[in-house]
Amino acid sequence: MGNVKTYGLWINGVWRETENTANIYDKYTQEVYAQIAVAEKQHVDEAVAGAKEALKMPLSPYERYTILSKAALALKERKDEFSYVLVKEVGKPIREARTEVERAAQTLEISAEEAKRIHGEGVPVEAAPGSENRLAFTLRVPVGVIAAITPFNVPLNLVCHKVGPALAAGNSVVLKPAEVTSVCALMLAEIFTEAGLPAGRLQIITGNGSKIGDWLLENEDVRMFTFTGSERVGKLIRQKAGIRKVALELGNNSATIVHKDADIKQAATLVCQKGFNNAGQVCISVQRVYVHESISEEFIEKLKEKTEVLRMGNPLLETTDIGPMISLREAERVESWVNEAVEQGAEIVVGGKRNGACYAPTVLKNVNNDMKVCHQEVFGPVVGIETYSSFDEVIAKVNDSDYGLQAGLFTKDLNLAMKAAKEIEVGGLIINDASAYRVDQMPYGGIKNSGTGKEGPAYAIEEMTEERIIVMNLS
Ligand SMILES: NC(=O)c1ccc[n+]([C@@H]2O[C@H](COP(=O)([O-])OP(=O)(O)OC[C@H]3O[C@@H](n4cnc5c(N)ncnc54)[C@H](O)[C@@H]3O)[C@@H](O)[C@H]2O)c1
Ligand SMILES: O=C[C@H](O)CS(=O)(=O)O
């Protein structure tokens, strides 16, 4: 472990060593490639206190804009370095890693622009009898100290989706990245320092998720929790946060409909791309595909052709399409769910094999909603296909889910597209693309067990500010 770098906690603008450390593994080779500090309660309290103290020196919207713009630029300049780290700690193929870094820089850029657009509105209180001489307007003020807790799968861009808007809105952030992919988040400390962010505005605490989560939740100086991760942890945070603000971006078992009038080749290409990206470890990854019965054979054949040529292996190679899953345990879980589905009557069209932590991109047909691969979130490279005969039937199937983040629909019929837009219960419907379409300025967030609140800097800023009414008595 001679060349292994150890990262401290980032508190009040300095690196802090801790008694205990944890290993970060290269997800493909399983070698230790870095070590992170493991925080104790006093570190968390110190970070929150420093974050609160930093708020005493407010930053103007233009200062926030400047800092975030510089951070975006610095991230772009270090794209190769960040991409390499994402390959190592996530196991994400290098081409996807580069895309994540580009998107993270865009998220910071959009946040910078939004910092200049935060505004209240005039409120016509003078229309109330007796208030003729009054004038009112709202201000949007920062919430204060925000705790941001993030998942392993998109560990740079999803951190930027929290830190960017929070800083744009004038808050301080205490960030707790996922244990197994903490390094790219820690590297952001250098980016923001270089960009001129005052000490204390961004604190980064690493270590055990449930302990740090509880210490943050116990600290009443944290005024908001913004969480992306599993439904289980999201519910815990919601229970423990009390009356404080909570934004939750949770899981999904995303559906995509391929209707009989769809461009079948386009649908097969996009379902393949968006079902197996990041080995399916994407919250809007295509999981349930509903194909009209009249085109199902042709669609399945095309999807098979596209899937069987995907190359699985070393994520550092330019030619690799699918890298390892985040752990052997996760790959074994996916394998057991697929095997169980097969025992229940599903058929493997392609895939269904595991090599260590790498699980082959897998297409199943004849699936149904009693199978885990349909009704639970797979979070792995598995796409299950079911057929349908009527549009009302397929809308009911899509809605037969505890989740509601995004869905996709391939159809050329505008009327059906609009019917789906009104009736499918999701935060976002993507027409003529698969469920996993996201660009960083759009409102993004789910309903049902997929969470509450929206991301996308303009929308997250709404969540991360309080609306204050100012009423002037002019008489
Ligand atoms: N909706 C979205 O935008 C979105 C995006 C990415 C991932 N996800 C979801 O994230 C999940 C996969 O990510 P994961 O495995 O990292 O999720 P996870 O819930 O296990 O972990 C997420 C974060 O929570 C922390 N944590 C763990 N226990 C905690 C506790 N008791 N209190 C507070 N924090 C705690 C972890 O350390 C980590 O930082 C999937 O369900 C996926 O759908 C959702
Ligand atoms: O995992 C879910 C992510 O939010 C999807 S994306 O990487 O932001 O497109």
XYZ file of C-alpha atoms and ligand atoms in Angstrom:
528
model
C 0.000 0.000 0.000
C 3.084 2.204 -0.517
C 1.530 4.712 -2.949
C -1.914 4.777 -1.440
C -3.057 8.316 -0.670
C -4.944 8.988 2.565
C -7.580 11.729 2.567
C -8.534 13.542 5.746
C -11.810 15.225 6.624
C -12.247 18.695 5.126
C -13.269 20.964 7.993
C -12.982 24.755 8.065
C -10.613 24.786 5.105
C -8.040 22.302 6.432
C -7.493 18.563 6.120
C -8.027 16.775 9.416
C -6.591 13.381 10.235
C -8.610 10.885 12.269
C -7.711 7.948 14.429
C -9.469 5.473 12.147
C -9.342 5.184 8.374
C -11.151 3.057 5.796
C -9.926 1.579 2.534
C -11.322 2.578 -0.840
C -11.009 -0.269 -3.322
C -10.570 -0.247 -7.058
C -13.873 -1.907 -7.974
C -12.358 -3.852 -10.874
C -9.024 -5.073 -9.457
C -10.191 -5.054 -5.810
C -6.857 -3.446 -4.840
C -6.789 -0.685 -2.245
C -6.203 2.559 -4.111
C -6.944 5.175 -1.420
C -7.815 5.600 2.228
C -10.329 7.946 3.799
C -10.739 9.295 7.296
C -13.491 7.910 9.508
C -15.213 10.750 11.344
C -16.330 10.672 14.977
C -19.191 12.668 16.489
C -16.951 15.565 17.512
C -15.834 16.023 13.897
C -19.433 16.188 12.708
C -20.350 18.742 15.368
C -17.256 20.790 14.578
C -18.112 20.731 10.866
C -21.680 21.863 11.503
C -20.523 24.623 13.897
C -17.965 25.853 11.329
C -20.583 25.793 8.586
C -22.902 27.884 10.755
C -20.123 30.330 11.622
C -19.292 30.791 7.916
C -22.819 32.078 7.310
C -21.967 35.174 9.376
C -19.969 36.433 6.369
C -22.658 36.410 3.662
C -21.635 36.081 0.021
C -23.385 38.277 -2.529
C -25.125 36.559 -5.455
C -22.339 37.784 -7.745
C -19.652 36.354 -5.453
C -21.477 33.006 -5.437
C -21.744 33.152 -9.223
C -18.016 33.835 -9.543
C -16.985 31.032 -7.188
C -19.242 28.457 -8.829
C -18.135 29.498 -12.339
C -14.477 29.181 -11.351
C -15.168 25.783 -9.762
C -16.837 24.580 -12.982
C -13.819 25.702 -14.978
C -11.348 24.082 -12.569
C -13.277 20.816 -12.779
C -13.136 20.881 -16.583
C -9.389 21.481 -16.430
C -8.963 18.393 -14.239
C -11.332 16.217 -16.246
C -8.815 13.418 -16.877
C -7.873 13.119 -13.219
C -11.501 13.053 -12.014
C -12.478 10.570 -14.753
C -9.699 8.239 -13.668
C -10.884 8.362 -10.050
C -14.467 7.578 -11.119
C -13.237 4.543 -13.043
C -11.342 3.348 -9.972
C -13.878 3.957 -7.248
C -17.128 3.254 -9.103
C -15.897 0.794 -11.734
C -17.581 2.999 -14.352
C -16.228 2.645 -17.919
C -13.867 5.492 -18.817
C -16.130 6.964 -21.527
C -19.021 7.196 -19.062
C -16.694 8.608 -16.408
C -15.704 11.463 -18.734
C -19.368 12.188 -19.383
C -20.025 12.352 -15.654
C -17.230 14.891 -15.137
C -18.518 17.022 -18.027
C -22.022 16.910 -16.593
C -20.777 17.768 -13.091
C -19.043 20.863 -14.485
C -22.271 21.811 -16.255
C -24.222 21.366 -13.020
C -21.873 23.832 -11.310
C -22.118 26.202 -14.289
C -25.929 26.125 -14.191
C -25.837 26.662 -10.424
C -23.578 29.686 -10.964
C -26.056 31.192 -13.421
C -28.991 30.501 -11.126
C -27.213 32.323 -8.268
C -27.895 35.554 -10.170
C -31.584 34.796 -10.746
C -32.858 34.136 -7.232
C -35.803 36.437 -6.722
C -38.989 36.912 -4.765
C -42.222 38.322 -6.137
C -44.685 41.115 -5.563
C -47.735 40.083 -3.521
C -50.891 42.198 -4.036
C -51.831 42.585 -0.353
C -53.370 45.970 -1.250
C -56.241 44.029 -2.812
C -57.425 43.041 0.679
C -59.966 45.467 2.190
C -58.201 47.620 4.779
C -54.752 47.034 3.233
C -55.019 49.642 0.478
C -51.879 51.430 1.635
C -49.703 48.397 2.017
C -47.056 47.033 -0.292
C -45.660 43.501 -0.068
C -43.052 41.338 -1.701
C -41.184 38.141 -0.926
C -37.487 37.498 -0.463
C -35.816 34.129 -0.848
C -33.334 33.679 2.000
C -30.871 30.820 2.571
C -32.011 27.943 4.780
C -28.654 27.927 6.660
C -26.609 24.778 7.176
C -27.603 21.986 4.785
C -26.501 18.370 5.198
C -26.013 16.658 1.835
C -25.860 12.850 1.801
C -25.070 11.186 -1.512
C -24.957 7.702 -3.133
C -22.186 5.698 -4.788
C -23.411 5.422 -8.358
C -22.924 8.933 -9.759
C -20.726 10.246 -6.948
C -19.462 13.421 -8.593
C -22.434 14.827 -10.463
C -24.926 13.992 -7.726
C -22.684 15.762 -5.194
C -22.576 18.791 -7.524
C -26.388 18.681 -7.725
C -26.460 19.340 -3.993
C -23.403 21.498 -3.353
C -23.951 23.700 -6.443
C -27.506 24.889 -5.696
C -26.903 25.029 -1.928
C -23.957 27.416 -2.359
C -25.742 29.338 -5.128
C -28.566 30.003 -2.668
C -26.170 31.307 -0.003
C -26.096 28.299 2.320
C -23.253 26.303 3.899
C -23.036 22.576 3.180
C -21.871 19.635 5.245
C -21.364 16.864 2.697
C -21.342 13.146 3.547
C -20.492 11.214 0.379
C -21.013 7.446 -0.011
C -18.271 5.543 1.851
C -17.105 3.449 -1.098
C -16.807 6.376 -3.544
C -15.695 9.292 -1.362
C -12.518 10.335 -3.169
C -14.036 12.347 -6.026
C -16.099 14.312 -3.486
C -12.998 15.020 -1.378
C -11.173 16.257 -4.481
C -13.895 18.903 -4.841
C -12.503 20.560 -1.698
C -9.429 21.550 -3.746
C -11.598 22.755 -6.625
C -13.725 25.005 -4.421
C -10.785 26.344 -2.445
C -9.041 27.289 -5.693
C -12.289 28.948 -6.795
C -12.263 31.167 -3.693
C -14.948 29.570 -1.514
C -14.448 30.774 2.086
C -13.510 28.144 4.680
C -16.492 26.479 6.362
C -18.920 26.922 3.457
C -18.222 23.371 2.297
C -17.327 20.750 4.896
C -16.704 17.143 3.859
C -17.126 14.372 6.390
C -16.399 10.756 5.505
C -16.929 7.464 7.274
C -19.789 5.313 8.453
C -23.069 6.363 6.809
C -25.532 5.462 9.538
C -23.412 6.908 12.382
C -22.666 10.180 10.585
C -26.272 10.336 9.424
C -27.492 10.041 13.006
C -25.013 12.631 14.313
C -26.109 15.071 11.627
C -29.767 14.370 12.396
C -29.175 14.930 16.127
C -27.622 18.342 15.461
C -30.364 20.965 15.364
C -28.059 23.492 13.669
C -28.551 21.474 10.477
C -31.661 23.061 8.990
C -32.149 20.891 5.923
C -31.286 17.391 4.694
C -30.871 16.765 0.996
C -30.495 13.056 0.406
C -30.015 10.865 -2.650
C -29.950 7.134 -2.075
C -32.081 4.173 -1.128
C -35.710 4.249 -0.070
C -34.767 2.592 3.231
C -32.350 5.329 4.296
C -34.577 8.077 2.853
C -37.417 6.963 5.099
C -35.122 6.937 8.160
C -34.013 10.488 7.448
C -37.602 11.627 6.954
C -38.565 10.080 10.337
C -35.667 11.605 12.244
C -35.521 15.074 10.670
C -38.617 16.305 12.523
C -39.916 19.612 11.227
C -36.733 20.431 9.303
C -36.701 20.550 5.515
C -36.000 17.268 3.726
C -35.473 16.584 0.011
C -35.332 12.926 -0.995
C -34.184 11.492 -4.338
C -34.760 7.764 -4.007
C -35.050 4.625 -6.107
C -37.223 3.472 -8.997
C -38.065 0.410 -11.096
C -38.271 2.472 -14.257
C -40.657 1.485 -17.012
C -40.415 2.168 -20.738
C -43.292 1.483 -23.155
C -42.635 0.533 -26.771
C -45.930 1.019 -28.588
C -46.874 -0.680 -31.870
C -46.223 2.485 -33.946
C -42.746 3.066 -32.468
C -39.497 3.177 -34.423
C -38.412 -0.271 -33.231
C -34.737 0.133 -34.081
C -34.536 3.464 -32.243
C -36.348 1.992 -29.234
C -34.070 -1.081 -29.077
C -30.939 1.084 -29.365
C -31.991 3.472 -26.614
C -33.319 0.770 -24.282
C -29.994 -1.043 -24.622
C -27.951 2.110 -23.988
C -30.090 3.218 -21.048
C -30.612 -0.152 -19.448
C -26.939 -1.007 -19.128
C -25.234 2.326 -18.555
C -23.100 2.144 -15.389
C -24.009 -1.568 -15.198
C -27.631 -0.573 -14.631
C -26.748 1.244 -11.396
C -28.719 4.338 -12.316
C -31.931 5.280 -10.554
C -33.772 5.763 -13.873
C -32.116 2.809 -15.639
C -34.571 0.974 -17.914
C -35.792 -1.997 -15.909
C -39.354 -2.834 -17.012
C -40.024 -2.734 -20.762
C -43.610 -3.069 -21.954
C -43.783 -3.898 -25.663
C -46.940 -4.072 -27.719
C -47.616 -7.732 -28.533
C -47.690 -7.095 -32.288
C -44.038 -5.960 -32.402
C -42.558 -7.837 -29.468
C -40.643 -10.476 -31.470
C -38.936 -7.928 -33.690
C -38.136 -5.654 -30.740
C -36.699 -8.496 -28.648
C -34.547 -9.670 -31.560
C -33.147 -6.166 -32.105
C -32.509 -5.634 -28.395
C -30.726 -9.000 -28.255
C -28.481 -8.025 -31.199
C -27.551 -4.735 -29.532
C -26.961 -6.319 -26.120
C -24.878 -9.342 -27.093
C -22.145 -7.168 -28.622
C -21.585 -5.116 -25.450
C -18.087 -5.641 -24.070
C -17.745 -6.318 -20.354
C -14.474 -5.999 -18.457
C -11.766 -3.533 -17.457
C -13.420 -0.104 -17.142
C -10.149 1.679 -17.938
C -10.227 0.370 -21.524
C -11.806 2.658 -24.127
C -13.550 -0.369 -25.630
C -15.369 -1.444 -22.441
C -19.123 -0.916 -22.259
C -19.855 -2.563 -18.902
C -17.595 -2.579 -15.877
C -18.012 -4.299 -12.525
C -20.905 -3.592 -10.201
C -20.078 -1.721 -7.009
C -19.366 -4.985 -5.126
C -19.343 -8.737 -5.472
C -22.288 -8.854 -3.075
C -24.397 -6.655 -5.332
C -23.527 -8.753 -8.395
C -24.490 -11.903 -6.459
C -27.784 -10.290 -5.430
C -28.622 -9.474 -9.053
C -27.679 -13.013 -10.080
C -29.993 -14.482 -7.443
C -32.906 -12.236 -8.528
C -32.471 -13.299 -12.159
C -32.264 -16.977 -11.175
C -35.393 -16.604 -9.078
C -37.240 -14.944 -11.992
C -36.237 -17.847 -14.254
C -37.588 -20.325 -11.689
C -40.837 -18.309 -11.755
C -41.134 -18.563 -15.550
C -38.951 -15.812 -17.048
C -36.672 -16.675 -19.998
C -33.162 -15.348 -20.511
C -32.843 -13.798 -23.978
C -29.219 -12.817 -23.486
C -26.832 -12.575 -20.523
C -27.607 -14.139 -17.169
C -23.942 -14.793 -16.318
C -21.654 -13.441 -13.619
C -17.877 -13.179 -13.516
C -16.870 -11.945 -10.058
C -18.408 -8.491 -9.575
C -19.192 -8.214 -13.308
C -22.738 -9.193 -14.210
C -23.424 -9.572 -17.932
C -26.037 -7.275 -19.489
C -29.167 -9.359 -19.310
C -32.501 -9.283 -21.143
C -35.361 -11.365 -19.763
C -38.713 -12.029 -21.411
C -41.990 -13.360 -20.009
C -41.500 -11.453 -16.765
C -44.372 -10.349 -14.539
C -44.901 -8.076 -11.581
C -44.692 -10.901 -9.024
C -40.984 -11.182 -9.776
C -38.419 -9.121 -7.832
C -36.814 -8.074 -11.141
C -40.060 -6.183 -11.856
C -41.570 -4.942 -8.627
C -38.357 -4.110 -6.760
C -35.485 -1.893 -7.883
C -32.860 -4.141 -9.550
C -30.102 -1.484 -9.688
C -28.125 -3.776 -11.994
C -27.835 -4.563 -15.720
C -31.169 -6.368 -16.122
C -34.023 -5.438 -18.470
C -37.260 -7.433 -18.237
C -39.773 -7.504 -21.088
C -43.515 -7.957 -20.808
C -46.058 -7.628 -23.612
C -49.404 -5.804 -23.611
C -52.355 -5.427 -25.920
C -54.111 -2.148 -25.047
C -52.788 1.275 -24.085
C -54.996 1.472 -20.983
C -53.614 -1.888 -19.879
C -50.005 -0.732 -20.230
C -50.608 2.503 -18.337
C -52.054 0.432 -15.491
C -48.983 -1.842 -15.568
C -46.563 1.083 -15.438
C -48.491 2.599 -12.540
C -48.563 -0.704 -10.646
C -45.395 0.274 -8.809
C -44.458 1.677 -5.421
C -42.128 4.050 -7.247
C -42.616 6.984 -9.629
C -39.409 8.696 -10.745
C -39.320 8.638 -14.561
C -40.757 6.552 -17.403
C -40.180 6.355 -21.158
C -42.631 5.968 -24.042
C -41.948 5.280 -27.707
C -44.900 6.246 -29.912
C -45.562 8.473 -32.911
C -49.144 9.102 -31.807
C -49.388 12.535 -30.198
C -52.746 11.750 -28.626
C -51.411 8.655 -26.906
C -48.325 10.562 -25.795
C -50.555 13.201 -24.184
C -52.770 10.552 -22.588
C -49.649 8.978 -21.062
C -48.381 12.396 -19.956
C -51.591 12.886 -17.981
C -52.041 9.372 -16.615
C -48.603 7.904 -15.900
C -47.695 8.509 -12.263
C -44.109 9.763 -12.380
C -42.005 12.877 -11.839
C -40.990 12.836 -15.526
C -42.163 11.161 -18.739
C -39.714 10.940 -21.619
C -41.378 10.576 -25.021
C -39.509 8.778 -27.795
C -36.655 7.957 -25.488
C -36.148 5.546 -22.618
C -36.715 6.415 -18.948
C -33.048 7.249 -18.305
C -32.914 10.674 -19.952
C -31.646 13.459 -17.754
C -29.955 16.756 -18.454
C -28.901 18.778 -15.485
C -31.075 21.871 -15.796
C -34.379 20.006 -15.856
C -36.595 19.451 -12.808
C -35.823 15.976 -11.592
C -37.431 14.058 -8.770
C -40.057 11.450 -8.099
C -43.398 10.751 -6.497
C -44.556 7.804 -4.325
C -41.522 5.989 -2.817
C -39.171 7.690 -5.292
C -39.028 10.707 -3.020
C -40.024 14.310 -2.544
C -38.579 17.554 -3.851
C -36.863 18.392 -7.112
C -33.278 18.663 -8.252
C -31.914 20.670 -11.159
C -30.268 23.848 -9.816
C -33.197 26.258 -10.330
C -35.597 23.834 -8.633
C -33.213 22.768 -5.880
C -32.658 26.459 -5.038
C -36.410 26.738 -4.360
C -36.046 23.868 -1.877
C -32.885 25.341 -0.370
C -34.299 28.799 0.330
C -37.090 30.046 2.567
C -39.716 32.389 1.214
C -40.034 35.416 3.484
C -42.846 37.949 3.056
C -42.099 41.628 3.643
C -45.110 43.898 4.187
C -44.731 47.679 4.306
C -47.342 49.900 5.893
C -47.172 53.043 3.796
C -49.936 54.998 5.473
N -33.490 9.532 -7.348
C -32.225 9.803 -7.585
O -31.875 10.875 -8.054
C -31.165 8.774 -7.291
C -29.901 8.946 -7.836
C -28.919 7.999 -7.567
C -29.188 6.922 -6.746
N -30.423 6.794 -6.226
C -30.726 5.621 -5.381
O -29.651 5.326 -4.503
C -29.621 3.956 -4.204
C -28.233 3.408 -4.377
O -27.297 4.186 -3.695
P -26.635 3.727 -2.309
O -26.543 2.241 -2.262
O -25.395 4.543 -2.147
O -27.748 4.204 -1.293
P -27.720 4.188 0.331
O -29.050 4.660 0.757
O -27.223 2.908 0.835
O -26.605 5.276 0.682
C -26.730 6.612 0.319
C -26.000 7.483 1.314
O -26.637 7.385 2.582
C -25.649 7.144 3.587
N -26.311 6.437 4.703
C -26.370 5.114 4.942
N -27.083 4.877 6.047
C -27.507 6.069 6.517
C -28.312 6.480 7.626
N -28.816 5.599 8.494
N -28.554 7.808 7.788
C -28.059 8.699 6.912
N -27.283 8.376 5.847
C -27.014 7.074 5.649
C -24.603 6.351 2.855
O -23.388 6.396 3.552
C -24.552 7.092 1.539
O -23.769 8.258 1.655
C -30.602 3.314 -5.177
O -31.798 3.025 -4.521
C -30.811 4.397 -6.215
O -32.015 4.339 -6.906
C -31.421 7.685 -6.461
O -28.867 7.503 -10.606
C -29.595 8.407 -10.900
C -29.072 9.649 -11.506
O -29.750 10.745 -10.975
C -29.205 9.647 -12.976
S -28.109 10.738 -13.690
O -26.768 10.199 -13.633
O -28.172 12.020 -12.998
O -28.527 10.910 -15.101
